[in-house]
CSV table of C-alpha atoms in Angstrom, one decimal:
chain,number,residue,atom,x,y,z
C,269,MET,CA,30.7,22.6,5.7
C,270,GLU,CA,27.1,23.4,7.5
C,271,PHE,CA,26.0,25.5,4.7
C,272,LEU,CA,27.0,22.8,2.0
C,273,ILE,CA,25.2,20.0,4.0
C,274,ASN,CA,21.9,22.2,4.3
C,275,ASP,CA,22.1,22.7,0.7
C,276,SER,CA,22.5,19.3,0.0
C,277,LEU,CA,19.7,18.1,1.9
C,278,LYS,CA,17.6,20.8,0.4
C,279,LEU,CA,18.3,19.3,-3.0
C,280,GLY,CA,17.7,16.1,-1.7
C,281,ASN,CA,14.4,16.7,-0.8
C,282,ILE,CA,13.3,18.2,-3.9
C,283,LEU,CA,14.2,15.3,-5.9
C,284,PHE,CA,12.4,12.9,-3.3
C,285,TYR,CA,9.4,15.0,-3.9
C,286,ILE,CA,10.0,14.7,-7.7
C,287,GLY,CA,10.7,10.9,-7.3
C,288,ILE,CA,7.3,10.4,-5.7
C,289,PHE,CA,5.7,12.3,-8.2
C,290,LEU,CA,6.9,10.4,-11.1
C,291,LEU,CA,6.8,6.8,-9.3
C,292,PRO,CA,3.3,5.7,-10.2
C,293,SER,CA,3.8,6.6,-13.8
C,294,ALA,CA,7.4,6.6,-14.6
C,295,PHE,CA,8.6,4.1,-11.9
C,296,SER,CA,12.3,3.5,-13.3
C,297,LEU,CA,12.7,7.3,-13.4
C,298,GLY,CA,11.1,8.1,-10.0
C,299,SER,CA,13.2,5.1,-8.3
C,300,ILE,CA,16.4,6.7,-9.6
C,301,LEU,CA,15.6,10.1,-8.0
C,302,LEU,CA,14.7,8.5,-4.9
C,303,ILE,CA,18.1,6.5,-4.8
C,304,ILE,CA,20.1,10.0,-5.5
C,305,SER,CA,17.5,11.5,-2.6
C,306,LEU,CA,18.8,8.9,-0.3
C,307,ILE,CA,22.5,9.4,-1.0
C,308,PHE,CA,21.9,13.1,-0.1
C,309,SER,CA,19.7,11.7,3.0
C,310,PHE,CA,22.9,9.4,4.4
C,311,THR,CA,25.9,11.5,3.3
C,312,SER,CA,24.5,14.9,4.2
C,313,THR,CA,23.6,14.7,8.0
C,314,LYS,CA,25.5,14.6,11.4
C,315,GLU,CA,23.1,12.5,12.5
C,316,ASN,CA,23.5,8.7,13.3
C,317,PHE,CA,20.9,6.8,11.9
C,318,TYR,CA,21.9,3.3,13.5
C,319,LYS,CA,21.9,4.7,16.6
C,320,GLU,CA,17.9,4.7,17.0
C,321,LYS,CA,16.7,1.7,18.2
C,322,LEU,CA,14.1,1.2,15.6
C,323,ASN,CA,16.5,2.1,12.8
C,324,LEU,CA,18.9,-0.7,14.4
C,325,THR,CA,16.2,-3.5,14.5
C,326,PHE,CA,15.0,-3.2,11.0
C,327,LEU,CA,19.1,-3.1,10.2
C,328,ILE,CA,19.3,-6.5,12.2
C,329,SER,CA,16.0,-7.9,10.0
C,330,SER,CA,18.0,-7.0,7.2
C,331,LEU,CA,21.2,-8.9,8.5
C,332,LEU,CA,18.9,-11.7,9.4
C,333,LEU,CA,17.2,-11.9,5.8
C,334,LEU,CA,20.8,-11.7,4.3
C,335,PHE,CA,21.9,-14.7,6.4
C,336,SER,CA,18.9,-16.9,5.8
C,337,SER,CA,19.5,-16.5,1.9
C,338,ILE,CA,23.0,-17.4,2.6
C,339,ILE,CA,21.9,-20.6,4.5
C,340,ASN,CA,19.1,-21.4,1.9
C,341,PHE,CA,21.8,-20.8,-1.0
C,342,LEU,CA,24.4,-23.2,0.3
C,343,ASP,CA,21.5,-25.8,1.2
C,344,PRO,CA,21.5,-28.3,-1.9
C,345,ASN,CA,18.1,-29.5,-0.7
C,346,ALA,CA,16.8,-25.9,-1.0
C,347,ILE,CA,13.7,-26.0,-3.1
C,348,ASN,CA,15.1,-23.1,-5.1
C,349,ASN,CA,18.1,-25.1,-5.5
C,350,ILE,CA,16.1,-28.5,-6.6
C,351,ALA,CA,13.9,-26.3,-9.3
C,352,ASP,CA,17.1,-24.6,-10.9
C,353,ASN,CA,15.7,-21.3,-9.1
C,354,SER,CA,18.6,-20.6,-7.2
C,355,TYR,CA,19.1,-17.0,-8.1
C,356,LEU,CA,15.5,-16.5,-6.4
C,357,THR,CA,17.1,-16.6,-3.3
C,358,PHE,CA,19.1,-13.4,-3.6
C,359,VAL,CA,17.0,-11.7,-6.1
C,360,GLY,CA,13.9,-11.6,-3.4
C,361,LEU,CA,16.5,-9.7,-1.0
C,362,PHE,CA,15.9,-6.7,-3.2
C,363,ASN,CA,12.1,-6.7,-2.3
C,364,TRP,CA,13.3,-6.0,1.4
C,365,ILE,CA,16.9,-4.7,1.9
C,366,PRO,CA,16.8,-1.8,-0.2
C,367,HIS,CA,13.5,-0.9,1.2
C,368,ILE,CA,14.6,-0.9,4.8
C,369,PHE,CA,17.7,1.6,3.8
C,370,LEU,CA,14.7,3.6,1.9
C,371,PHE,CA,12.8,3.6,5.4
C,372,ILE,CA,16.0,4.7,7.3
C,373,GLY,CA,16.9,7.5,4.5
C,374,CYS,CA,13.7,9.3,3.9
C,375,GLN,CA,13.0,10.1,7.7
C,376,LYS,CA,14.9,13.1,7.2
C,377,TYR,CA,12.5,14.2,4.9
C,378,LEU,CA,9.5,13.5,6.6
C,379,LYS,CA,10.1,15.2,9.9
C,380,ASN,CA,7.5,17.2,10.3
C,381,SER,CA,3.4,17.4,9.3
C,382,ASN,CA,4.8,20.2,6.6
C,383,THR,CA,7.0,18.0,5.1
C,384,ARG,CA,4.5,15.1,5.1
C,385,ARG,CA,2.0,17.2,3.6
C,386,ASN,CA,4.3,18.1,0.7
C,387,CYS,CA,4.9,14.4,0.1
C,388,VAL,CA,1.2,13.7,0.1
C,389,ILE,CA,0.7,16.6,-2.4
C,390,ALA,CA,3.4,15.0,-4.4
C,391,LEU,CA,2.0,11.4,-4.4
C,392,ILE,CA,-1.5,12.7,-5.4
C,393,SER,CA,-0.3,14.9,-7.9
C,394,GLY,CA,1.5,12.0,-9.5
C,395,SER,CA,-1.4,9.8,-9.2
C,396,ILE,CA,-3.2,11.9,-11.9
C,397,PRO,CA,-1.6,9.8,-14.9
C,398,ILE,CA,-3.1,6.9,-13.5
C,399,LEU,CA,-6.6,8.2,-13.3
C,400,PHE,CA,-6.1,9.1,-17.0
C,401,SER,CA,-4.6,5.6,-17.8
C,402,CYS,CA,-8.1,4.0,-16.2
C,403,PHE,CA,-10.3,6.4,-17.9
C,404,SER,CA,-8.6,6.0,-21.4
C,405,GLN,CA,-8.7,2.1,-20.6
C,406,SER,CA,-12.4,1.9,-19.7
C,407,LEU,CA,-13.9,4.6,-22.1
C,408,LEU,CA,-11.7,4.8,-24.6
C,409,ASN,CA,-10.5,1.2,-25.2
C,410,TRP,CA,-6.8,2.4,-25.4
C,411,HIS,CA,-4.9,-0.7,-24.5
C,412,GLY,CA,-1.4,-1.5,-24.0
C,413,PRO,CA,1.3,-2.5,-23.0
C,414,MET,CA,2.5,0.9,-23.9
C,415,GLN,CA,6.3,1.8,-23.6
C,416,THR,CA,8.8,4.7,-23.9
C,417,LEU,CA,12.3,5.5,-23.2
C,418,PHE,CA,13.7,2.5,-24.3
C,419,GLY,CA,11.4,0.4,-22.2
C,420,LEU,CA,11.9,2.6,-18.9
C,421,ILE,CA,8.4,3.5,-18.8
C,422,VAL,CA,5.7,1.0,-19.3
C,423,TRP,CA,2.1,1.4,-19.0
C,424,TYR,CA,0.3,-2.0,-19.3
C,425,GLN,CA,-3.2,-1.1,-20.1
C,426,ARG,CA,-4.6,-4.7,-20.3
C,427,PRO,CA,-7.6,-5.3,-22.3
C,428,ILE,CA,-10.9,-5.8,-20.2
C,429,ASP,CA,-14.5,-6.7,-20.8
C,430,GLY,CA,-16.8,-3.9,-20.5
C,431,ILE,CA,-16.1,-1.0,-17.6
C,432,THR,CA,-14.8,-3.4,-14.8
C,433,GLY,CA,-11.5,-5.0,-13.8
C,434,ILE,CA,-9.8,-1.9,-14.9
C,435,THR,CA,-6.2,-1.9,-14.6
C,436,GLY,CA,-4.9,1.4,-15.9
C,437,LEU,CA,-1.1,1.4,-16.2
C,438,PHE,CA,-0.6,-1.3,-13.8
C,439,ASN,CA,-0.3,-5.1,-14.7
C,440,ASN,CA,-3.2,-6.2,-12.2
C,441,PRO,CA,-6.4,-4.5,-10.7
C,442,ASN,CA,-5.6,-5.4,-7.3
C,443,TYR,CA,-2.3,-3.4,-8.0
C,444,LEU,CA,-4.5,-0.6,-9.3
C,445,GLY,CA,-6.9,-0.9,-6.2
C,446,ALA,CA,-3.7,-1.0,-3.6
C,447,TRP,CA,-2.7,2.1,-5.2
C,448,LEU,CA,-5.9,4.1,-5.3
C,449,ASN,CA,-6.7,2.7,-1.7
C,450,ILE,CA,-3.3,4.3,-0.5
C,451,ILE,CA,-4.1,7.8,-2.0
C,452,TRP,CA,-8.0,7.7,-0.9
C,453,PRO,CA,-7.6,8.6,2.4
C,454,PHE,CA,-5.4,11.8,1.6
C,455,CYS,CA,-8.2,12.5,-0.7
C,456,ILE,CA,-10.7,12.6,2.0
C,457,ALA,CA,-8.2,14.6,4.1
C,458,ILE,CA,-8.0,17.3,2.1
C,459,MET,CA,-11.5,17.9,1.4
C,460,PHE,CA,-11.7,19.6,4.7
C,461,PHE,CA,-9.2,22.8,4.5
C,462,ASP,CA,-8.1,25.3,1.8
C,463,ASN,CA,-11.7,25.3,0.6
C,464,LYS,CA,-12.3,29.2,-0.2
C,465,ASN,CA,-10.6,28.8,-3.9
C,466,ALA,CA,-13.7,27.4,-6.1
C,467,ILE,CA,-11.2,25.8,-8.5
C,468,LYS,CA,-9.3,23.9,-6.1
C,469,VAL,CA,-12.8,22.7,-4.6
C,470,ILE,CA,-13.7,21.4,-8.1
C,471,ILE,CA,-10.3,19.5,-8.5
C,472,LYS,CA,-10.7,17.9,-4.9
C,473,ILE,CA,-14.3,16.8,-5.5
C,474,PHE,CA,-13.4,15.3,-9.0
C,475,LEU,CA,-10.2,13.6,-7.4
C,476,THR,CA,-12.6,12.1,-4.7
C,477,ILE,CA,-15.4,11.3,-7.0
C,478,SER,CA,-13.0,9.6,-9.5
C,479,ILE,CA,-10.9,7.5,-7.0
C,480,SER,CA,-14.1,6.1,-5.5
C,481,ALA,CA,-15.5,5.2,-8.6
C,482,LEU,CA,-12.3,3.6,-10.2
C,483,ILE,CA,-11.9,1.6,-6.8
C,484,ILE,CA,-15.4,0.1,-7.1
C,485,LEU,CA,-14.3,-0.6,-10.9
C,486,THR,CA,-11.4,-2.5,-10.2
C,487,GLY,CA,-13.7,-5.4,-9.0
C,488,SER,CA,-11.2,-5.9,-6.4
C,489,ARG,CA,-13.3,-7.0,-3.0
C,490,SER,CA,-10.3,-6.1,-0.7
C,491,ALA,CA,-10.3,-3.0,-2.3
C,492,TRP,CA,-13.8,-2.4,-1.8
C,493,ILE,CA,-13.8,-3.0,1.5
C,494,CYS,CA,-10.6,-0.7,2.4
C,495,LEU,CA,-12.7,2.1,0.4
C,496,LEU,CA,-14.9,2.2,3.5
C,497,ILE,CA,-12.6,1.9,6.4
C,498,PRO,CA,-11.3,5.4,6.2
C,499,ILE,CA,-14.6,7.3,5.8
C,500,PRO,CA,-15.7,6.5,9.9
C,501,LEU,CA,-11.8,7.5,10.9
C,502,ILE,CA,-11.0,10.8,9.2
C,503,PHE,CA,-14.5,12.3,8.2
C,504,PRO,CA,-16.0,14.7,11.0
C,505,GLN,CA,-18.3,13.3,13.2
C,506,LYS,CA,-21.5,15.1,11.7
C,507,PHE,CA,-20.4,12.8,8.5
C,508,ARG,CA,-19.9,10.0,10.4
C,509,LYS,CA,-23.5,9.4,11.4
C,510,TRP,CA,-24.6,9.3,7.7
C,511,PHE,CA,-22.0,6.6,7.2
C,512,PHE,CA,-23.2,4.6,9.7
C,513,TYR,CA,-27.0,5.1,8.5
C,514,SER,CA,-26.1,3.9,4.9
C,515,ILE,CA,-24.5,0.5,6.3
C,516,PRO,CA,-27.9,-1.2,6.6
C,517,PHE,CA,-29.1,-0.1,3.1
C,518,ILE,CA,-25.7,-1.0,1.6
C,519,THR,CA,-25.9,-4.8,3.2
C,520,PHE,CA,-29.6,-5.1,1.7
C,521,LEU,CA,-28.2,-4.5,-1.7
C,522,ILE,CA,-25.4,-6.9,-1.5
C,523,LEU,CA,-27.3,-9.8,0.1
C,524,ASN,CA,-29.9,-9.1,-2.5
C,525,LEU,CA,-27.2,-9.3,-5.3
C,526,SER,CA,-26.1,-12.4,-3.8
C,527,PHE,CA,-29.3,-14.0,-2.9
C,528,PRO,CA,-33.0,-13.7,-4.0
C,529,LEU,CA,-34.3,-12.6,-0.8
C,530,LEU,CA,-37.1,-10.6,-2.0
C,531,GLY,CA,-37.6,-13.1,-5.0
C,532,LYS,CA,-36.0,-13.3,-8.3
C,533,GLY,CA,-37.4,-10.8,-10.2
C,534,PHE,CA,-36.1,-7.9,-7.7
C,535,GLN,CA,-32.7,-9.7,-8.0
C,536,SER,CA,-32.8,-9.5,-11.8
C,537,PHE,CA,-33.7,-6.0,-11.6
C,538,LEU,CA,-30.7,-5.2,-9.0
C,539,ARG,CA,-28.1,-7.1,-11.6
C,540,ALA,CA,-29.7,-5.4,-14.4
C,541,LEU,CA,-28.7,-2.0,-12.7
C,542,VAL,CA,-25.2,-3.1,-11.6
C,543,PRO,CA,-22.6,-4.2,-14.1
C,544,GLU,CA,-21.8,-8.0,-14.1
C,545,GLY,CA,-18.3,-7.4,-13.5
C,546,LEU,CA,-19.1,-6.1,-9.8
C,547,TRP,CA,-22.3,-8.2,-8.7
C,548,ILE,CA,-20.3,-11.6,-9.6
C,549,ASN,CA,-18.3,-10.7,-6.7
C,550,PHE,CA,-21.2,-11.3,-4.5
C,551,THR,CA,-21.6,-14.5,-6.0
C,552,ASN,CA,-20.0,-18.0,-5.8
C,553,ILE,CA,-19.9,-17.6,-10.0
C,554,GLY,CA,-16.5,-18.6,-11.4
C,555,TYR,CA,-15.2,-19.7,-7.7
C,556,GLU,CA,-16.5,-23.6,-8.3
C,557,THR,CA,-13.7,-24.0,-10.7
C,558,LEU,CA,-10.6,-22.8,-8.7
C,559,GLU,CA,-8.1,-25.5,-8.3
C,560,ILE,CA,-7.5,-24.2,-4.6
C,561,SER,CA,-9.1,-22.1,-2.4
C,562,ARG,CA,-7.7,-19.2,-0.7
C,563,LEU,CA,-7.8,-20.7,2.8
C,564,ASP,CA,-6.1,-23.8,1.4
C,565,ILE,CA,-3.5,-21.6,0.3
C,566,TRP,CA,-2.6,-20.3,3.8
C,567,ARG,CA,-3.0,-23.7,5.1
C,568,TYR,CA,-0.3,-25.0,2.7
C,569,ALA,CA,1.8,-21.7,3.6
C,570,SER,CA,1.7,-22.2,7.2
C,571,ASN,CA,2.7,-25.9,7.1
C,572,PHE,CA,5.6,-25.0,4.8
C,573,ALA,CA,6.8,-22.3,7.3
C,574,LEU,CA,6.6,-25.0,10.0
C,575,GLU,CA,8.6,-27.4,7.9
C,576,SER,CA,11.8,-25.1,8.2
C,577,SER,CA,10.9,-22.3,10.9
C,578,VAL,CA,14.2,-21.3,11.5
C,579,PHE,CA,15.7,-19.9,8.4
C,580,GLY,CA,12.7,-20.8,6.1
C,581,HIS,CA,12.8,-22.3,2.5
C,582,GLY,CA,14.2,-19.0,0.8
C,583,SER,CA,12.9,-16.1,-1.5
C,584,ARG,CA,9.9,-16.7,-3.5
C,585,SER,CA,10.2,-20.6,-2.6
C,586,PHE,CA,6.3,-20.8,-1.9
C,587,THR,CA,5.5,-21.6,-5.6
C,588,SER,CA,7.9,-24.2,-6.2
C,589,LEU,CA,6.6,-25.9,-2.6
C,590,LEU,CA,3.0,-25.6,-3.4
C,591,PHE,CA,3.5,-27.1,-7.1
C,592,ASN,CA,5.6,-30.0,-5.6
C,593,GLU,CA,3.0,-30.5,-3.3
C,594,THR,CA,-0.3,-30.0,-5.3
C,595,GLY,CA,0.6,-29.9,-9.0
C,596,ILE,CA,-1.0,-26.3,-8.6
C,597,TRP,CA,1.1,-23.1,-9.9
C,598,LYS,CA,0.3,-19.7,-7.7
C,599,GLY,CA,2.5,-17.0,-7.6
C,600,HIS,CA,2.5,-16.2,-4.0
C,601,SER,CA,1.0,-17.4,-0.5
C,602,HIS,CA,-1.9,-14.4,-0.7
C,603,ASN,CA,-0.6,-13.3,2.4
C,604,LEU,CA,2.4,-11.4,3.4
C,605,PRO,CA,3.4,-12.2,7.1
C,606,LEU,CA,3.2,-16.1,5.5
C,607,GLU,CA,5.1,-15.0,2.5
C,608,LEU,CA,8.1,-14.0,4.5
C,609,MET,CA,7.7,-16.8,7.4
C,610,VAL,CA,8.1,-19.4,4.2
C,611,SER,CA,10.5,-17.4,2.7
C,612,TYR,CA,13.1,-16.5,5.5
C,613,GLY,CA,11.8,-18.3,8.5
C,614,ILE,CA,9.7,-17.3,11.2
C,615,PRO,CA,12.3,-15.7,13.8
C,616,THR,CA,13.2,-13.0,10.9
C,617,ALA,CA,9.8,-12.9,10.0
C,618,LEU,CA,8.8,-11.8,13.5
C,619,ILE,CA,11.0,-9.3,14.1
C,620,LEU,CA,10.7,-7.2,11.0
C,621,LEU,CA,6.5,-7.4,11.2
C,622,LEU,CA,6.6,-6.7,15.2
C,623,SER,CA,8.8,-3.7,14.7
C,624,ILE,CA,6.2,-2.8,11.7
C,625,SER,CA,3.6,-3.1,14.3
C,626,TYR,CA,4.7,-1.2,17.0
C,627,ILE,CA,5.3,1.6,14.6
C,628,VAL,CA,1.8,1.5,13.7
C,629,TYR,CA,0.7,1.2,17.2
C,630,LYS,CA,2.6,3.7,18.5
C,631,SER,CA,1.9,6.4,16.0
C,632,TYR,CA,-1.5,5.4,15.9
C,633,ASN,CA,-1.9,5.7,19.7
C,634,LYS,CA,-0.7,9.1,19.4
C,635,LEU,CA,-3.0,10.5,16.8
C,636,PHE,CA,-6.4,8.4,17.8
C,637,PHE,CA,-6.3,8.0,21.5
C,638,SER,CA,-5.0,11.2,22.6
C,639,ASP,CA,-6.1,14.5,23.1
C,640,ILE,CA,-4.8,15.8,20.1
C,641,LYS,CA,-7.1,17.9,18.2
C,642,THR,CA,-7.8,17.1,14.5
C,643,ASN,CA,-7.1,20.4,12.5
C,644,LYS,CA,-5.2,21.2,9.0
C,645,LYS,CA,-1.8,19.6,9.9
C,646,THR,CA,-3.1,16.5,12.2
C,647,ILE,CA,-5.8,15.3,9.7
C,648,ILE,CA,-3.0,14.9,7.1
C,649,ASP,CA,-1.0,12.6,9.6
C,650,LYS,CA,-4.1,10.5,10.4
C,651,ALA,CA,-4.7,9.9,6.7
C,652,TRP,CA,-1.2,9.1,6.6
C,653,LEU,CA,-1.8,6.4,9.4
C,654,VAL,CA,-5.1,5.2,8.0
C,655,SER,CA,-3.3,4.7,4.4
C,656,LEU,CA,-0.5,2.4,6.0
C,657,VAL,CA,-3.0,0.5,8.0
C,658,ILE,CA,-5.0,-0.2,4.8
C,659,LEU,CA,-2.0,-1.2,3.0
C,660,MET,CA,-1.3,-3.7,5.7
C,661,LEU,CA,-4.8,-5.0,5.9
C,662,MET,CA,-4.6,-5.7,2.2
C,663,HIS,CA,-1.5,-7.6,2.5
C,664,LEU,CA,-3.2,-10.3,4.8
C,665,VAL,CA,-5.7,-11.3,1.8
C,666,ASP,CA,-3.1,-10.9,-1.4
C,667,ILE,CA,0.5,-9.5,-2.1
C,668,GLN,CA,0.6,-6.2,-4.1
C,669,TYR,CA,4.1,-5.8,-2.1
C,670,PHE,CA,5.8,-7.1,-5.2
C,671,ASP,CA,5.0,-4.5,-7.3
C,672,GLY,CA,7.8,-1.6,-6.6
C,673,ARG,CA,5.9,1.2,-6.6
C,674,ILE,CA,3.3,0.2,-3.9
C,675,SER,CA,6.3,-1.6,-1.8
C,676,ILE,CA,8.4,1.7,-1.9
C,677,VAL,CA,5.2,3.9,-0.9
C,678,GLY,CA,4.5,1.3,1.7
C,679,TRP,CA,7.9,1.7,3.3
C,680,ILE,CA,7.8,5.6,3.1
C,681,LEU,CA,4.4,5.6,5.0
C,682,LEU,CA,6.1,3.3,7.5
C,683,ALA,CA,9.1,6.0,7.8
C,684,GLY,CA,6.5,8.7,8.1
C,685,ALA,CA,4.8,7.1,10.6
C,686,LYS,CA,8.0,6.5,12.6
C,687,ASN,CA,8.4,10.1,12.7
C,688,ILE,CA,5.3,10.8,14.0
C,689,ILE,CA,6.2,9.1,17.0
C,690,TYR,CA,8.8,11.7,18.1
C,691,ASP,CA,7.1,14.6,16.1
C,692,ASP,CA,6.8,17.3,18.8
C,693,GLU,CA,4.7,19.6,17.1
C,694,ILE,CA,1.9,17.7,17.2
C,695,LYS,CA,1.8,17.9,21.3
C,696,ALA,CA,1.2,21.7,20.4
C,697,THR,CA,-2.0,21.2,18.8
C,698,LEU,CA,-3.6,19.8,21.8
C,699,ASN,CA,-5.5,22.8,22.5
C,700,HIS,CA,-5.9,24.2,19.1
C,701,ARG,CA,-8.7,23.2,16.9
C,702,GLU,CA,-9.2,24.7,13.4
C,703,TYR,CA,-11.1,21.7,11.9
């Protein structure tokens, strides 16, 4: 019997890696394989996932999400019912409850540094089609949407103006920026080991340069900021000083692109060198005509959350609430914590958000604020946490979570972070330095 259990787990592990590999370019196929791997995980182990306090906390959160949805579905005065969108109240749960079970189930496949490293390799390898889609979109003008297998695989490849605002196979530049920011810390981390093979080194340099360049070409300001965050956290000390030395120079360029500090002639010269789709993000051009500012969106979202603080207004209710209040349509609140509070109530949101924050705090404290040395194993785990933190920060100013690829990878990163807390192998690196 034990042999069958181990055999099933091995098969589940393989399907898990293949699912991650296919996730960015063939979302439906990758998701199916991940679901099958979770079935193996839950049925092929003697461990009781539900006895772990952290797992139990997330399961309680899922019950509260369901309870809040039932309350709003039965309330005739709930905004989704008034707007004839009552189905959204339950449909929105698919963004959370299945992901919570993904978080619990995939922990089995992320037990140690080696399994997490394999996951990273699958994630980076699976992202190569994204790079191809971006280059073909910006350089070859290949536009979509392109689909095959009866719509199971869709690449959006939206038409773009020039070389900026690229989306690749995603539907939106911000989604592409989020995905590239997820794998960016890992690309930095793998630069510092296994460099004896020239071909491997060339591939790593190509990936690092390509991903950083494509993040810039998305034109997403939040993606640009998150491009810089991993550098001082992952790079060795001797490289960090060059990063900090470059900050004044970068600041000088940005300020001159925004304001004619050294005269309009110099500003025009800089703007001629930088694509308009990039420098325009440092000005207020295009923002004067916005119907509503980001700050006002957050203000309305906060008020909506307080209006129904216990059970919320129902999943995806923010759009209808804002439209009824202002006549302005916005798909979401541009802040995931606020979106949770508006949809499911403040108590449910806080339990979920505090549980996530606890995992990040404990794992981050273990790797970055202890005597654990940085080596071939721990640098991947450090990049893992940096990637998770970057994803969380991006969701404070926008919501890419509703793209299934990004939300799935986010919960996988969270599961790996939870395992880092309890990984005894990391303790063995206290006095062992390879890096």
